[in-house]
Coordinates of C-alpha atoms and ligand atoms in Angstrom, one line a residue:
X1011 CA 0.0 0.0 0.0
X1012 CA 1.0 3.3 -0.7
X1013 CA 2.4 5.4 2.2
X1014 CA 1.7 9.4 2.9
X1015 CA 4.9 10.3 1.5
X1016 CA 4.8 7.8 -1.9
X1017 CA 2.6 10.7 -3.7
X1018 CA -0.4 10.0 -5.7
X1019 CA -2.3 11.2 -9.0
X1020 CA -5.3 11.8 -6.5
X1021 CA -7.0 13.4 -5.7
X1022 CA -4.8 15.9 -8.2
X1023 CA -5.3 19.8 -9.1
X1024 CA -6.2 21.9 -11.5
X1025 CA -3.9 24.6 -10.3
X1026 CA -2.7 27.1 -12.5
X1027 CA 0.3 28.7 -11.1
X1028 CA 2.4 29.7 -14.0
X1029 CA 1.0 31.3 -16.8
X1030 CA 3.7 31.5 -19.3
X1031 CA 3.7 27.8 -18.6
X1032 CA 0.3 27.5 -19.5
X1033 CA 0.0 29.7 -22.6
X1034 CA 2.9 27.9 -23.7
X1035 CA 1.6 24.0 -23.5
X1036 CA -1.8 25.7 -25.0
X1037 CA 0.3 26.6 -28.3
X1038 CA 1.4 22.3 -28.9
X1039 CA -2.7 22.4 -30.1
X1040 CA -2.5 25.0 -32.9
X1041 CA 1.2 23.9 -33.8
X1042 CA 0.6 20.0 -33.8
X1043 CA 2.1 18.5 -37.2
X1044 CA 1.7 15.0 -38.4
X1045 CA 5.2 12.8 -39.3
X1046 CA 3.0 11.1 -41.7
X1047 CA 2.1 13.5 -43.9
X1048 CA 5.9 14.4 -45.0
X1049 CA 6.4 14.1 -48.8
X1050 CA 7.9 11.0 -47.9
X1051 CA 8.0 9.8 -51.8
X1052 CA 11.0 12.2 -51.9
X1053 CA 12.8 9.9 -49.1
X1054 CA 13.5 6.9 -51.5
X1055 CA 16.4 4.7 -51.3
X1056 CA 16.3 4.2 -55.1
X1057 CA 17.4 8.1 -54.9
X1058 CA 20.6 7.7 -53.1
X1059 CA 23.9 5.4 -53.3
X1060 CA 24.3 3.0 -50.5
X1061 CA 26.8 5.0 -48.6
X1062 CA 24.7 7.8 -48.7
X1063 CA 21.8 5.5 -47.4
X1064 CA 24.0 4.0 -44.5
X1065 CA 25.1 7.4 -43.7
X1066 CA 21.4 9.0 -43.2
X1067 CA 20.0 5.8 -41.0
X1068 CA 23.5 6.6 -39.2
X1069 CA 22.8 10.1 -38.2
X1070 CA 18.9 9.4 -37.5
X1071 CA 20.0 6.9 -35.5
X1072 CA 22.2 8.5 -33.5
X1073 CA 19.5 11.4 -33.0
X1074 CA 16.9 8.9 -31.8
X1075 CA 19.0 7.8 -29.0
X1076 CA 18.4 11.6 -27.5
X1077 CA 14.7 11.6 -28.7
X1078 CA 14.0 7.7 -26.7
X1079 CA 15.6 9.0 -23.7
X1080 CA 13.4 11.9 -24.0
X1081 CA 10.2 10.0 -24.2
X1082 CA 11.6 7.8 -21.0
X1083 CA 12.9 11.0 -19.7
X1084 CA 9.6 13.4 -20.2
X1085 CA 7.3 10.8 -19.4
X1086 CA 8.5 9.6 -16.3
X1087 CA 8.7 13.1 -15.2
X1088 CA 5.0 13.7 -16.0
X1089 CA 3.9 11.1 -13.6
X1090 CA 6.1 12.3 -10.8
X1091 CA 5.0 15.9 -11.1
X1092 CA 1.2 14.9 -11.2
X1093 CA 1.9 12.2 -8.3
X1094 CA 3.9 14.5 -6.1
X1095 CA 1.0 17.7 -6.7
X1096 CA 2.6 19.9 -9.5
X1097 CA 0.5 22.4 -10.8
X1098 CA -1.6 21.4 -14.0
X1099 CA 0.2 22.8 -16.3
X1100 CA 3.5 21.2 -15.4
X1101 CA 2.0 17.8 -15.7
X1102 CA 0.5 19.1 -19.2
X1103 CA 3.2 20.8 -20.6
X1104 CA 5.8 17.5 -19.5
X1105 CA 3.1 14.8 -21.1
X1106 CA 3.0 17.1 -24.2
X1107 CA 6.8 17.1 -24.7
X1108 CA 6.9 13.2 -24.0
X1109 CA 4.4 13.5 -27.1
X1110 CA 6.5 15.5 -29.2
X1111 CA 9.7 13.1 -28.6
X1112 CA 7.9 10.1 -29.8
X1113 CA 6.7 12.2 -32.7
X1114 CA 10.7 13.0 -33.3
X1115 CA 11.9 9.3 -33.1
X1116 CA 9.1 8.6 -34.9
X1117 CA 10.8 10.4 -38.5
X1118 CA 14.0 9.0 -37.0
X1119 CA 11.8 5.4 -37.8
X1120 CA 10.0 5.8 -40.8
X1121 CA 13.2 7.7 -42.6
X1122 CA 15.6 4.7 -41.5
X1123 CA 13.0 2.3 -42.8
X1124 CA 12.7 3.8 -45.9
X1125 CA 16.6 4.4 -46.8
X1126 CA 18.2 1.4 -44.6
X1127 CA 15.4 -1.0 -44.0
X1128 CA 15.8 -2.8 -40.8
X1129 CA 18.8 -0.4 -39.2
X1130 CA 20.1 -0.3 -36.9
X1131 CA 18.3 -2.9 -34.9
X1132 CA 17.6 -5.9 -37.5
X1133 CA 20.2 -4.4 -40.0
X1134 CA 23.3 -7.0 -41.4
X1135 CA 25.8 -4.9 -42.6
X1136 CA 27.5 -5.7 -46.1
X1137 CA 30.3 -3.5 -46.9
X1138 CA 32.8 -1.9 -44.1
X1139 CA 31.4 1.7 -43.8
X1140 CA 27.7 -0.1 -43.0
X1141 CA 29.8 -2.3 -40.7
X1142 CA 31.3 0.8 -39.1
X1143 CA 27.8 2.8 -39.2
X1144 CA 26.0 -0.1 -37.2
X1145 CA 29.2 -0.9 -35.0
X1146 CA 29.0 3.0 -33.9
X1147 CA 24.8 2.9 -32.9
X1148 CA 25.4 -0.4 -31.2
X1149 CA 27.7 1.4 -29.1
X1150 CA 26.4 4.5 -28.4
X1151 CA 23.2 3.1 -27.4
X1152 CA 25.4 0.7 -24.8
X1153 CA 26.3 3.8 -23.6
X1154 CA 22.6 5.1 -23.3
X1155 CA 21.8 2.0 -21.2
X1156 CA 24.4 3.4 -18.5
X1157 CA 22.9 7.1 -19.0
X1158 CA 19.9 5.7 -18.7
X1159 CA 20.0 3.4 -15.1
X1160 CA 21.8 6.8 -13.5
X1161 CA 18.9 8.8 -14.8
X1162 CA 16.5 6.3 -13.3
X1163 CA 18.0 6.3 -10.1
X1164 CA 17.9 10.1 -9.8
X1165 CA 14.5 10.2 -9.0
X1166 CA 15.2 9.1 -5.7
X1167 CA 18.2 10.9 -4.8
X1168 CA 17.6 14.2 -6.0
X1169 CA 15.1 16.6 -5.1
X1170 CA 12.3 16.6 -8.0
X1171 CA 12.6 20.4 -8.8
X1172 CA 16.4 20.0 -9.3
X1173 CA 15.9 17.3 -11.9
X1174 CA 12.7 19.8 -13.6
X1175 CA 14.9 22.8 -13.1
X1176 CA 17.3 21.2 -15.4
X1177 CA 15.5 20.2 -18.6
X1178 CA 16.0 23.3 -19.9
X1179 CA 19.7 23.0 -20.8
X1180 CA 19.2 20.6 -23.5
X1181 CA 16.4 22.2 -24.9
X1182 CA 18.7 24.8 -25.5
X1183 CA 21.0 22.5 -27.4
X1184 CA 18.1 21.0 -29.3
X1185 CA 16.4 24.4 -30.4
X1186 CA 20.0 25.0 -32.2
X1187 CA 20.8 21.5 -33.4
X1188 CA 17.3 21.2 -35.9
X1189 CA 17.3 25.0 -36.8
X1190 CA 20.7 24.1 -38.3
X1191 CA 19.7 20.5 -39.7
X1192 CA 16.3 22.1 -41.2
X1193 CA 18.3 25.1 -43.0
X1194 CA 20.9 23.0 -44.4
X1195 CA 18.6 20.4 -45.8
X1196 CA 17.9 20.1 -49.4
X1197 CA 15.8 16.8 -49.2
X1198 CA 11.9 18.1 -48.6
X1199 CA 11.0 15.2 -46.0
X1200 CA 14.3 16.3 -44.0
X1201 CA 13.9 20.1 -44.6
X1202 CA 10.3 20.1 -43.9
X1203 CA 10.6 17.4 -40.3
X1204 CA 13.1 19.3 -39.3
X1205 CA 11.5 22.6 -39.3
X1206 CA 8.5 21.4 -37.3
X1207 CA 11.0 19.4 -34.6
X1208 CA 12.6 23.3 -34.5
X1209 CA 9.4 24.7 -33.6
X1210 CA 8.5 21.6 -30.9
X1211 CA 11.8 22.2 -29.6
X1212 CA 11.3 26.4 -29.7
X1213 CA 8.1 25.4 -27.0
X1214 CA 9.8 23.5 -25.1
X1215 CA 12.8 25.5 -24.5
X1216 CA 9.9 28.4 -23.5
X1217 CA 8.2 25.8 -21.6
X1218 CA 11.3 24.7 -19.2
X1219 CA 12.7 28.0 -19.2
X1220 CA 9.5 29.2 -17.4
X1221 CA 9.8 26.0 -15.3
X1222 CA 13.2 27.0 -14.8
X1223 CA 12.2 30.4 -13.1
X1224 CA 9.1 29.4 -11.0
X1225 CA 11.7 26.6 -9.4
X1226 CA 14.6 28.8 -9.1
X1227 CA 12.5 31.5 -6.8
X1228 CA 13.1 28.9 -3.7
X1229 CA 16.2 27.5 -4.4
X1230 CA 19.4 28.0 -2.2
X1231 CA 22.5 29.4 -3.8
X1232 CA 24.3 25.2 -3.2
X1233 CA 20.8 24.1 -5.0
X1234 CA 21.7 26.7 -7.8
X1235 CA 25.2 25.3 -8.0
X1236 CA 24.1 21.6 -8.4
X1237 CA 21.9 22.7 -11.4
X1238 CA 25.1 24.9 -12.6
X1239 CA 26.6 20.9 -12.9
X1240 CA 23.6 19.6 -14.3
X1241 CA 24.4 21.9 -16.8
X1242 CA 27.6 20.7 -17.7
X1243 CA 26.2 17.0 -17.6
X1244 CA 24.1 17.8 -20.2
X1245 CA 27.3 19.3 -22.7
X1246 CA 28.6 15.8 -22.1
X1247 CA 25.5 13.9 -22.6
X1248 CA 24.5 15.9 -25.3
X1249 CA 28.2 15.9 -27.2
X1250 CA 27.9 12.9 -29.5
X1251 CA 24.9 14.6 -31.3
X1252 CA 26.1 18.5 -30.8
X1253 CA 29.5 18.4 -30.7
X1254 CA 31.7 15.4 -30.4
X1255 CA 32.1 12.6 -27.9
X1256 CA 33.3 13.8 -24.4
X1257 CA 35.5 10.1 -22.7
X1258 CA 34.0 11.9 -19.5
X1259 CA 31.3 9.6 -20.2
X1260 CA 30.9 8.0 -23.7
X1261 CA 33.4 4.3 -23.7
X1262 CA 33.2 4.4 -27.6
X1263 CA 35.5 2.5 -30.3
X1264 CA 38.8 4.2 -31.2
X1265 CA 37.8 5.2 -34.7
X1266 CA 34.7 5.6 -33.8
X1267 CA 34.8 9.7 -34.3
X1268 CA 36.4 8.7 -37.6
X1269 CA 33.7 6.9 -39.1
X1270 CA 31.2 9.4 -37.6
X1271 CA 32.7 12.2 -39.4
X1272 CA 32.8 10.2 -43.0
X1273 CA 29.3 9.1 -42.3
X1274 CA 28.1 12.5 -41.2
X1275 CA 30.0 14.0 -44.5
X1276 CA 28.2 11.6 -46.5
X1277 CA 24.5 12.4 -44.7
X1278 CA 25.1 16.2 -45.7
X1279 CA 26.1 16.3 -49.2
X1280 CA 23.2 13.7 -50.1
X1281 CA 20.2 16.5 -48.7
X1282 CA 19.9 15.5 -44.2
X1283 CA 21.4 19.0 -43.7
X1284 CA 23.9 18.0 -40.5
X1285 CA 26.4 21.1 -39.7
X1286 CA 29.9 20.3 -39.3
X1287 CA 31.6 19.9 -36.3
X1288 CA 33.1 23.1 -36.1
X1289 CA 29.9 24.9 -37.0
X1290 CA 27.7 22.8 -34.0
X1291 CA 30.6 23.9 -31.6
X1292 CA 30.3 27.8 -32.8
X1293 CA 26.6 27.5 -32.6
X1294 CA 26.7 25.7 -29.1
X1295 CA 28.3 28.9 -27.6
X1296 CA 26.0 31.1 -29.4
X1297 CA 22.9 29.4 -28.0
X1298 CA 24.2 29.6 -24.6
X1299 CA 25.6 33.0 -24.4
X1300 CA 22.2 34.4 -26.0
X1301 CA 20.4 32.4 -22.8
X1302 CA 23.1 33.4 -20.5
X1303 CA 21.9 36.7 -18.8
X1304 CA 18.7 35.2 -18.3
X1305 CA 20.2 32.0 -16.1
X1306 CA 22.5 34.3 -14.2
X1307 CA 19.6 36.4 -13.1
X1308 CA 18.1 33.5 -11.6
X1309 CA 21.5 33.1 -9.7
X1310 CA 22.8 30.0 -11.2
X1311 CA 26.0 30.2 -12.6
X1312 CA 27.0 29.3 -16.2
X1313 CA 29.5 26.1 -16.0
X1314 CA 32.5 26.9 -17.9
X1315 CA 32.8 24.6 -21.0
X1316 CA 36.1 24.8 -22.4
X1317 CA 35.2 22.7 -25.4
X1318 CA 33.3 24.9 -27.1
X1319 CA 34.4 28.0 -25.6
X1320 CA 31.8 28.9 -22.8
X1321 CA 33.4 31.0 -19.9
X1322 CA 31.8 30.3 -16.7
X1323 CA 32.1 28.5 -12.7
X1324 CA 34.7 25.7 -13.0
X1325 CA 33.1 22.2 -12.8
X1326 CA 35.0 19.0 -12.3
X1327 CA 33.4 16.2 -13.8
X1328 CA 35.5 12.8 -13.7
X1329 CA 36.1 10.3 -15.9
X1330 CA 33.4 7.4 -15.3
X1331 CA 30.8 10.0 -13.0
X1332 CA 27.4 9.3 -13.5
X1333 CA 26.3 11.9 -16.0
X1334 CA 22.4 12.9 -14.8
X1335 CA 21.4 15.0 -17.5
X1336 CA 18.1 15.8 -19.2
X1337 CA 18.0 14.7 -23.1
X1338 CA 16.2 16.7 -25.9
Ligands
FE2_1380 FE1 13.0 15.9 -29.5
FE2_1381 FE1 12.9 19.0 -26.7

């Protein structure tokens, strides 16, 4: 049986606290899209070579490890905010983003069945670069495995409005990531996905941002400092996607970054618009520093992220720490 203290969906609230919040899980109505209605004829492996096909179900894979984690992620927090007495439109706004990542892995699915039927999961590889491609996913998503217990566990060690206070980080990341992807794509399915994941994410970083605040209001200056760290577990969690790997956390295969890049390359120049490294690592600082005067008037200090040039409190994160950071 449920004790006093294990929370419980009843007998709920229909609190409205934060209105940003609200007005901004009201716009995911007007601004739903539908993955299945992408000109998905234009998505056709007969129109690409089979590196170029390997190369696209590479990079969609590796982007639906961060949109899974962010269903798992999302979801779980939705039922922890309405069983521990959020305010409504937390547990609305959290389901709706849950919704949103499954709508993001969802292109992730149909595109990788269309160019690379079967990849990653029931995919044989044939040549060495699809050998390479598959060998890369398999171990990244190890890696996610790990991410994923931690993250699990948090729940219980953390308080919950630490772990809510911190979503907003990646969103940052993500709001960047598909504006670039969406610009620089010349196929219409990618081009035209990517622009609606750009506005999801554009919500959602609204959405946590005015989480973000509301939370902040009671938080001591150490509680500010631990999301200051969450902050910088997100740059490493986020860094296979955004940047590049950081051995803080991800074990990966030694040519691993290799093959990424040549894959990546070949993604780009046949229409899935991904930036180049040193383009995602100029845009990364941008994104924070244009968010930064905004988080230090909370009070919570900027990490300093030498990797991408982000001055800010000194961190220490060691190799093999438990990364607990929020995905896209
Ligand atoms: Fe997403
Ligand atoms: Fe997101």
């Amino acid at each position: 049986m449920d004790g006093p203290d294990d929370g419980n969906v009843f007998p709920g609230n229909w609190d409205v606290v934060s209105d940003t919040l609200l007005r901004t899980y009201e716009l995911w109505f007007p601004q739903n899209w539908s993955p299945v209605d992408l000109p998905w004829d234009e998505c056709d492996s007969k129109n690409f070579s089979p590196e170029e096909r390997v190369a696209q179900a590479y990079w969609l894979s590796k982007l639906a490890l961060f949109e899974k984690s962010g269903i798992g992620a999302f979801g779980a927090a939705a039922v922890q905010a309405a069983t521990h007495e959020f305010e409504d439109p937390t547990k609305k706004f959290l389901s709706a983003v849950a919704f949103d990542e499954c709508r993001h892995d969802e292109v992730c699915r149909r595109a990788c069945s269309r160019v690379c039927p079967g990849f990653p999961y029931k995919f044989k590889p044939e040549s060495e670069l699809e050998e390479k491609a598959h060998r890369n996913i398999m171990a990244l998503y190890e890696n996610g495995r790990r991410y994923w217990s931690a993250f699990n566990q948090a729940w219980g060690k953390y308080p919950l409005e630490l772990i809510f206070s911190s979503f907003f980080f990646a969103e940052i990341g993500a709001q960047l990531i598909f504006r670039e992807v969406g610009e620089r794509s010349t196929n219409k399915v990618y081009a035209g996905a990517f622009r609606n994941i750009t506005k999801d994410e554009s919500r959602h970083l609204t959405g946590t941002l005015a989480m973000l605040e509301r939370l902040a209001e009671r938080m001591t200056p150490v509680q500010k400092v631990m999301i200051s760290r969450q902050m910088k577990h997100g740059f490493i969690y986020l860094s296979p996607l955004l940047f590049k790997p950081m051995v803080d956390f991800w074990k990966l295969p030694e040519d691993f970054f290799e093959y990424d890049q040549k894959l990546e390359g070949l993604a780009a120049g046949s229409g899935l618009g991904v930036p180049k490294v040193e383009d995602r690592k100029e845009a990364w600082m941008q994104a924070i520093t244009r968010h930064r005067s905004k988080i230090e008037e909370l009070g919570i200090p900027v990490p300093e992220i030498k990797e991408i040039g982000v001055a800010g409190l000194e961190v220490s994160v060691k190799k093999g720490d438990e990364i607990i950071a929020t995905p896209l």
